[in-house]
JSON list of C-alpha atoms and ligand atoms in Angstrom, two decimals:
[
{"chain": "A", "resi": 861, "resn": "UNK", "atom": "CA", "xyz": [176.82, -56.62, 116.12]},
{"chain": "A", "resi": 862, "resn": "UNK", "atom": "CA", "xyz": [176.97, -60.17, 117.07]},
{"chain": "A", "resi": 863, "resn": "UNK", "atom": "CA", "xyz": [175.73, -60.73, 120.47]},
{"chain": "A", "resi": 864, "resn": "UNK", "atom": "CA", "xyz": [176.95, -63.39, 123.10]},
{"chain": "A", "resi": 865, "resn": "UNK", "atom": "CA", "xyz": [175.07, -66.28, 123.94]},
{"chain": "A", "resi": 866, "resn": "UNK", "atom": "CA", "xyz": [176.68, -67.00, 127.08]},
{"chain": "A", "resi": 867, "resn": "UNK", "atom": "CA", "xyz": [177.49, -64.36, 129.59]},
{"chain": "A", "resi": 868, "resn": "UNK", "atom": "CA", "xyz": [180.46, -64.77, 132.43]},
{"chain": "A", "resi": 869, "resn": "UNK", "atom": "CA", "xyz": [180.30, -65.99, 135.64]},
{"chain": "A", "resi": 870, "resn": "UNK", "atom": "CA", "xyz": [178.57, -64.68, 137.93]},
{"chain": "A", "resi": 871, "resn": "UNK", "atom": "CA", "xyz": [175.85, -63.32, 135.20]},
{"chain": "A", "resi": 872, "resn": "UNK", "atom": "CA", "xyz": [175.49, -66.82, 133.71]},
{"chain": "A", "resi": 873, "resn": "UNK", "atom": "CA", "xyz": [172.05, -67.80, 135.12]},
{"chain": "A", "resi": 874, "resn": "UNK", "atom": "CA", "xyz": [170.48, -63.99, 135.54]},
{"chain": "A", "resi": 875, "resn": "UNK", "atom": "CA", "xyz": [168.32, -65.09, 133.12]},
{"chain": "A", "resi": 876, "resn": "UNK", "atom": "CA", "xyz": [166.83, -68.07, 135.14]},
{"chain": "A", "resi": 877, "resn": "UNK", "atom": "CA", "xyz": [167.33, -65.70, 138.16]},
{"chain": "A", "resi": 878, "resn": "UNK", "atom": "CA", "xyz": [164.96, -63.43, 136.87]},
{"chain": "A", "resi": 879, "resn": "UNK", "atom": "CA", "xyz": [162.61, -65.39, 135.94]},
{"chain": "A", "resi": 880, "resn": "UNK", "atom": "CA", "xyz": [161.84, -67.71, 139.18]},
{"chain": "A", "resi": 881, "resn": "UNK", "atom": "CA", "xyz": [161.40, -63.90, 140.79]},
{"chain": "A", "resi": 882, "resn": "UNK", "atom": "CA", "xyz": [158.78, -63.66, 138.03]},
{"chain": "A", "resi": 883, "resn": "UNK", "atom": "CA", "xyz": [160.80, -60.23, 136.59]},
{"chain": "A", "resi": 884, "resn": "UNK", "atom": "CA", "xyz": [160.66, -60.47, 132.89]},
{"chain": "A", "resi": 885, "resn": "UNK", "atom": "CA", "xyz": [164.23, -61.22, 131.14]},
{"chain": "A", "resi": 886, "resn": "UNK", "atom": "CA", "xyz": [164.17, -57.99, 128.31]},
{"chain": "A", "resi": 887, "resn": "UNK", "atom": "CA", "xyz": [166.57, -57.13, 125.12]},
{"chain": "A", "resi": 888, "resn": "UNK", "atom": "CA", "xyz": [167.04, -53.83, 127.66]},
{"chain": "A", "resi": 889, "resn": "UNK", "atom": "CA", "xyz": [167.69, -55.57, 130.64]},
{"chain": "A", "resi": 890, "resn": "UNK", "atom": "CA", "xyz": [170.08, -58.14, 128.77]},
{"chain": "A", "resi": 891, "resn": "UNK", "atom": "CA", "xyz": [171.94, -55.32, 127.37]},
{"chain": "A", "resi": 892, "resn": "UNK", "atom": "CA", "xyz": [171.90, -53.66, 130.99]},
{"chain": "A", "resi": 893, "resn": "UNK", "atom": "CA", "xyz": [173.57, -57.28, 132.03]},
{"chain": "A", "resi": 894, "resn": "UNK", "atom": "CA", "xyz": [175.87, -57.26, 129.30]},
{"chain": "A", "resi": 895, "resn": "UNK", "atom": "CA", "xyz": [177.60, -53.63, 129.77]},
{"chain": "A", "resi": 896, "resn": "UNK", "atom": "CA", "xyz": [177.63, -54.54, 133.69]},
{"chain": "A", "resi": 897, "resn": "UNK", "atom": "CA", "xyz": [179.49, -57.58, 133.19]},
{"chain": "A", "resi": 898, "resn": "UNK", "atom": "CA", "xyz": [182.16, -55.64, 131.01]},
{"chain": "A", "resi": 899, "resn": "UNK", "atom": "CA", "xyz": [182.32, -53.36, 133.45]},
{"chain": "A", "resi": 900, "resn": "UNK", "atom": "CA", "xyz": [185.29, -53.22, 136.15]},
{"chain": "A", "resi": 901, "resn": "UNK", "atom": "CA", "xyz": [185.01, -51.10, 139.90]},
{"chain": "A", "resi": 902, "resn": "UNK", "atom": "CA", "xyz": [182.45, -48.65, 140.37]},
{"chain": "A", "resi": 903, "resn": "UNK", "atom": "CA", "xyz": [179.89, -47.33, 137.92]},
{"chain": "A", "resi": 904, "resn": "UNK", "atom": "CA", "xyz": [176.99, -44.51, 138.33]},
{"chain": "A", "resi": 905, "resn": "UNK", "atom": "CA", "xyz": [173.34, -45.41, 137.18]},
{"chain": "A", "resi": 906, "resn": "UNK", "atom": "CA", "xyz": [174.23, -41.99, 134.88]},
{"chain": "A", "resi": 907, "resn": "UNK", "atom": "CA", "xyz": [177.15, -43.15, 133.56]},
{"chain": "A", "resi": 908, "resn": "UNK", "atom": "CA", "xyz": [175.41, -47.05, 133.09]},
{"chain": "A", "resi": 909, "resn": "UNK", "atom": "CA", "xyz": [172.61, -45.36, 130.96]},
{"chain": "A", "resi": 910, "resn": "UNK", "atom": "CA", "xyz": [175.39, -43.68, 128.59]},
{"chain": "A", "resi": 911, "resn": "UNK", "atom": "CA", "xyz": [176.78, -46.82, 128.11]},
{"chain": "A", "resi": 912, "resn": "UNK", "atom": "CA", "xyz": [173.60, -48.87, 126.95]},
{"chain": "A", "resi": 913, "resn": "UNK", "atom": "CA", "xyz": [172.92, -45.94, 125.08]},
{"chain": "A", "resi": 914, "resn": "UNK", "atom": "CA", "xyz": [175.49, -46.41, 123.42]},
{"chain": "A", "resi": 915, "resn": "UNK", "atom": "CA", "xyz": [174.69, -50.19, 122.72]},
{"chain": "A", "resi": 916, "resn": "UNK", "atom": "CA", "xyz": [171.45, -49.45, 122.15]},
{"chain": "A", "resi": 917, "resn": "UNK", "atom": "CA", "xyz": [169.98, -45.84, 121.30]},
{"chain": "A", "resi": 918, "resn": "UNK", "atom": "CA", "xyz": [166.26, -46.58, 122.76]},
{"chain": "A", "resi": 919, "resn": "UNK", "atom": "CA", "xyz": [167.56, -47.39, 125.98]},
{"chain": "A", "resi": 920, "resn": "UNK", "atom": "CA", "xyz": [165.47, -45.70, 128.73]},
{"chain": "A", "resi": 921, "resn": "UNK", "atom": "CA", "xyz": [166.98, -44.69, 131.93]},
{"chain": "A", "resi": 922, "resn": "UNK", "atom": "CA", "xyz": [164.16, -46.27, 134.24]},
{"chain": "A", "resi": 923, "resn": "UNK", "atom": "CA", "xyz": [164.67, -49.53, 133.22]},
{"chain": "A", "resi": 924, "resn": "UNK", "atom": "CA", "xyz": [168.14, -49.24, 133.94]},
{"chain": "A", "resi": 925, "resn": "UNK", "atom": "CA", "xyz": [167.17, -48.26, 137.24]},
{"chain": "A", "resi": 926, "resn": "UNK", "atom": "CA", "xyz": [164.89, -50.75, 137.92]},
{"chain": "A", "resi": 927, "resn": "UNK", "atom": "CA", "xyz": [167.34, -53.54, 136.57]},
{"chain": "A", "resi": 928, "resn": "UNK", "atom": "CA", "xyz": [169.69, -52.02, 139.16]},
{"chain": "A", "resi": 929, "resn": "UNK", "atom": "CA", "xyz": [167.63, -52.48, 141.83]},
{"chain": "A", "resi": 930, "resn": "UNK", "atom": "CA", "xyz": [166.60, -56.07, 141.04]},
{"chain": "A", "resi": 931, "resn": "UNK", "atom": "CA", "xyz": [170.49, -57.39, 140.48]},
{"chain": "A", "resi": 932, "resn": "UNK", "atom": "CA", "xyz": [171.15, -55.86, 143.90]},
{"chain": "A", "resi": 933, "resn": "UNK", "atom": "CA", "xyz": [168.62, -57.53, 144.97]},
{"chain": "A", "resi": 934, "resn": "UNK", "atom": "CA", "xyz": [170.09, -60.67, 143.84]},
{"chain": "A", "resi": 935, "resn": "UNK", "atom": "CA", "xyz": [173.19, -60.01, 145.58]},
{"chain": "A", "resi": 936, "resn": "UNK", "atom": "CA", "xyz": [175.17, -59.27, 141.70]},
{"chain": "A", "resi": 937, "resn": "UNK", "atom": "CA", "xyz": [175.47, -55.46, 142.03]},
{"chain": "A", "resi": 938, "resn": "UNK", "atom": "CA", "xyz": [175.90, -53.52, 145.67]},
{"chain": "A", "resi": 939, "resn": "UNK", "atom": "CA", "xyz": [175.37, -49.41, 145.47]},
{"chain": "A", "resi": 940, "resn": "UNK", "atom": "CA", "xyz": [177.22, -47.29, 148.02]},
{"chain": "A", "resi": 941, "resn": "UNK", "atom": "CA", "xyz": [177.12, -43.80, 147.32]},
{"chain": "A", "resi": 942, "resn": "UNK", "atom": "CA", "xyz": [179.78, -40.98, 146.18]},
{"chain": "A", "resi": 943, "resn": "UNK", "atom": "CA", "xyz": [180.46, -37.75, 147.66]},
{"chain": "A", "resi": 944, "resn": "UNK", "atom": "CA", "xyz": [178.00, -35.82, 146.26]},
{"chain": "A", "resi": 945, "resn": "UNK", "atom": "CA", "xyz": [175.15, -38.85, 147.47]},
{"chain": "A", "resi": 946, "resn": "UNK", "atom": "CA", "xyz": [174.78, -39.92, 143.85]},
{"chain": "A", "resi": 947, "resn": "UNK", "atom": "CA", "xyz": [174.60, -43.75, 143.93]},
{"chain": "A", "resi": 948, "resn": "UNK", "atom": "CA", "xyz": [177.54, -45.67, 142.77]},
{"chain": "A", "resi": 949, "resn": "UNK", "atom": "CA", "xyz": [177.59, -49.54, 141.56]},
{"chain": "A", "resi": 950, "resn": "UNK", "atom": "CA", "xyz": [179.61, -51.95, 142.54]},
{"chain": "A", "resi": 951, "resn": "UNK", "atom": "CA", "xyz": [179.98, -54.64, 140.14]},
{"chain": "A", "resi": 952, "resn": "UNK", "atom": "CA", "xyz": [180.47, -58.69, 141.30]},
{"chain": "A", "resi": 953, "resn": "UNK", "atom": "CA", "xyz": [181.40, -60.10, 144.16]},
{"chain": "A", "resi": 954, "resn": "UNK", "atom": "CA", "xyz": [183.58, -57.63, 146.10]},
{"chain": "A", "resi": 955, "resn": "UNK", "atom": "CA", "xyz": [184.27, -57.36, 149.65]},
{"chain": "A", "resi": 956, "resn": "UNK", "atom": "CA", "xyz": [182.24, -54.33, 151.15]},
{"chain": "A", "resi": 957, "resn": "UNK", "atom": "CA", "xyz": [184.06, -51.11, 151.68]},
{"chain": "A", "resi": 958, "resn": "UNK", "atom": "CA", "xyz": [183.86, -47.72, 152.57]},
{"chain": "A", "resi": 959, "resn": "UNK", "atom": "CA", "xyz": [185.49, -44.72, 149.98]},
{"chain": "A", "resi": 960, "resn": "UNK", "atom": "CA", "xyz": [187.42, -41.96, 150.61]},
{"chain": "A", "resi": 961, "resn": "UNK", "atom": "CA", "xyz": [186.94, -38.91, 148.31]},
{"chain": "A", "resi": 962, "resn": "UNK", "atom": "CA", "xyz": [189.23, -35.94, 147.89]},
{"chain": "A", "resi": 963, "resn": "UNK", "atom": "CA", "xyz": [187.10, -32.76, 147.69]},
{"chain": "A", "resi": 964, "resn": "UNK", "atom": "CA", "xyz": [189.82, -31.34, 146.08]},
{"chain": "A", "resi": 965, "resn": "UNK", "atom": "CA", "xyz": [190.77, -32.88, 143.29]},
{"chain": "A", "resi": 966, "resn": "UNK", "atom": "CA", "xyz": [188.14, -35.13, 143.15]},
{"chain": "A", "resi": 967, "resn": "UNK", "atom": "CA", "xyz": [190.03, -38.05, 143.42]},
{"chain": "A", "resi": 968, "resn": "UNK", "atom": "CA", "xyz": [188.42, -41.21, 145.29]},
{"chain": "A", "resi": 969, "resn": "UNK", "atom": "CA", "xyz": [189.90, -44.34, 147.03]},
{"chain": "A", "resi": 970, "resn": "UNK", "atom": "CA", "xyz": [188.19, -47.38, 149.00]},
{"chain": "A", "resi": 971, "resn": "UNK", "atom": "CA", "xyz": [188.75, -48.18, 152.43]},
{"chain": "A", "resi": 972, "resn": "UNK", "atom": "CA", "xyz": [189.91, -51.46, 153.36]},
{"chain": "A", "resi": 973, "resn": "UNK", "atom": "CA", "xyz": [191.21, -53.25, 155.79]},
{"chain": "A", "resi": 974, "resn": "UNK", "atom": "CA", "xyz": [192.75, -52.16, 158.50]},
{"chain": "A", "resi": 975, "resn": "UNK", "atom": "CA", "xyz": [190.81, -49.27, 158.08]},
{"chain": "A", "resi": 976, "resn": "UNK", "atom": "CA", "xyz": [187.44, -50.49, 157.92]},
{"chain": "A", "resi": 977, "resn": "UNK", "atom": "CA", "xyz": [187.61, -52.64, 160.44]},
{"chain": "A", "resi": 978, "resn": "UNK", "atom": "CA", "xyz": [188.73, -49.95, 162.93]},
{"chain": "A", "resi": 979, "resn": "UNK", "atom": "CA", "xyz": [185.63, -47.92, 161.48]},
{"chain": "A", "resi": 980, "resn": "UNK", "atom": "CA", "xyz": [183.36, -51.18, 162.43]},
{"chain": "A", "resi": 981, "resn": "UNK", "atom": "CA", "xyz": [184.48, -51.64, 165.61]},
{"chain": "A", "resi": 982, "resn": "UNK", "atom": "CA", "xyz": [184.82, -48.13, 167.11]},
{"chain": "A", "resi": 983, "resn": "UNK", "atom": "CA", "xyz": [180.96, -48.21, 166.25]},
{"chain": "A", "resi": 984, "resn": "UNK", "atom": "CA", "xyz": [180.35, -51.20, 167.89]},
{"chain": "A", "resi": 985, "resn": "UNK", "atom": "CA", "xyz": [182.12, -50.94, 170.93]},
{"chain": "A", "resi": 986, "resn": "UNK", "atom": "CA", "xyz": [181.06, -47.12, 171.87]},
{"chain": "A", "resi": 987, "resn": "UNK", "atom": "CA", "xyz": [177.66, -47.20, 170.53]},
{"chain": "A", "resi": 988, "resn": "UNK", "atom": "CA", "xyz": [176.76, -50.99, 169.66]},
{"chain": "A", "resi": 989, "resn": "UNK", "atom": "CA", "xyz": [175.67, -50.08, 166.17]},
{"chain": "A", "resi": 990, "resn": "UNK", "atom": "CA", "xyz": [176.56, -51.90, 163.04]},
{"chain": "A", "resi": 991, "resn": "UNK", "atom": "CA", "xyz": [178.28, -49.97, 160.53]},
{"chain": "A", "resi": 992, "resn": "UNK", "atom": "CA", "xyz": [177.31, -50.90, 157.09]},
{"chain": "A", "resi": 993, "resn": "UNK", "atom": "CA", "xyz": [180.65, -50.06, 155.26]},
{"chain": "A", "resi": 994, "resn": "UNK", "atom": "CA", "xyz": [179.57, -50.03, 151.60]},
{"chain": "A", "resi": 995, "resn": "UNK", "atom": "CA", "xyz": [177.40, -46.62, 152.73]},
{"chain": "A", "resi": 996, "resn": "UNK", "atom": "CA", "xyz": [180.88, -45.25, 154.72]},
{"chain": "A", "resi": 997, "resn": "UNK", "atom": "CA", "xyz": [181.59, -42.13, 152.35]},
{"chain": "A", "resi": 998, "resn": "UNK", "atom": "CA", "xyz": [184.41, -39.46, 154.21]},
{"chain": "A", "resi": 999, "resn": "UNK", "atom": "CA", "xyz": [185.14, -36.25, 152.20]},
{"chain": "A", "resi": 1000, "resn": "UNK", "atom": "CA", "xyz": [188.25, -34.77, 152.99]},
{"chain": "A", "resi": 1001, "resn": "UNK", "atom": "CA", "xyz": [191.76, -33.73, 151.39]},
{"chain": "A", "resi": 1002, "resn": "UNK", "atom": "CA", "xyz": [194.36, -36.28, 149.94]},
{"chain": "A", "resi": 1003, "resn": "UNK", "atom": "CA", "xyz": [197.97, -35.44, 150.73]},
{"chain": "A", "resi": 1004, "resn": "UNK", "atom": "CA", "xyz": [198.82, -34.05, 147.37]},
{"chain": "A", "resi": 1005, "resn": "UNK", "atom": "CA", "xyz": [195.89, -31.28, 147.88]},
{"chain": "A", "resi": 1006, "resn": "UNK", "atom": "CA", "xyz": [196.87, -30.70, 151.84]},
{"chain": "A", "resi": 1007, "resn": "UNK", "atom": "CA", "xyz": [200.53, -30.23, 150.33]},
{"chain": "A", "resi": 1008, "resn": "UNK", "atom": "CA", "xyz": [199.70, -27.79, 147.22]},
{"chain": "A", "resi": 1009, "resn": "UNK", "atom": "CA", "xyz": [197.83, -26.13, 149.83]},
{"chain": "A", "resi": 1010, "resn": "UNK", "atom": "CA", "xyz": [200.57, -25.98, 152.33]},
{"chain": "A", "resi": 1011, "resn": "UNK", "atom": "CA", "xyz": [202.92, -25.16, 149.66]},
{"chain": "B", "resi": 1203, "resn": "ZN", "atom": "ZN1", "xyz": [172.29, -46.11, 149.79]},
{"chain": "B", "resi": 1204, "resn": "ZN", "atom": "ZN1", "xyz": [193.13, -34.37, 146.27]},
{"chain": "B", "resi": 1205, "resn": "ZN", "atom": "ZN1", "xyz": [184.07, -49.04, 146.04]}
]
């Protein structure tokens, strides 16, 4: 399989970003980089390892994890978590936001504005704390569920 020499904005200088951190640039963590920037919405570290597995068979799950942590530290990834607590990935630059999740049918959808904002600020005002809205998870029932349930 032919492999890329450039990757897409805003992976194109990982490499150098690694390295003035003094984190090693790897085959695994380039392939890590490489299914991330194909990758659109959210993603679990779980599903992430399947999919380098399936790039690459030796893949091992702790160096995924540990590439994880260091492209959220560099601002390129953000984890919230699903309903269940399992982390979840958010890939690029995306505006933070919280997720709804239907415990029903499983179904999941992000808060955004108005929404969040109303979250923040009812925080704020009553108890002066700072809601950080990528790690706002409710659990609940969507309307379809409430309905069958109704019906
Ligand atoms: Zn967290
Ligand atoms: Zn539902
Ligand atoms: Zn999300």
């Amino acid at each position: 399989m032919a492999r890329a020499s450039h990757l897409p904005a805003p992976w194109a200088d990982v490499r150098d970003r690694f390295h003035e951190r003094g984190l090693r640039w790897t085959p695994q963590r380039r392939t890590v980089v490489e299914v991330l920037a194909g990758t659109r919405g959210h993603v679990t570290g779980a599903e992430l390892v399947e999919r380098c597995r399936a790039r690459d068979p030796k893949t091992i799950p702790s160096t995924v994890y540990r590439t994880l942590d260091a492209l959220e530290e560099l601002g390129l990834v953000r984890h919230g978590h699903g309903a269940d607590g399992r982390e979840e990935y958010h890939v690029g630059p995306e505006a933070p936001h919280g997720h709804l999740y239907c415990s029903a049918c499983g179904g999941s959808w992000e808060i955004g504005e108005p929404q969040a904002q109303a979250i923040v600020h009812a925080f704020r005002s009553a108890r002066d704390f700072q809601v950080d809205l990528s790690h706002v998870t409710v659990v609940g029932l969507c309307t379809e569920c409430r309905q069958a349930a109704a019906g």
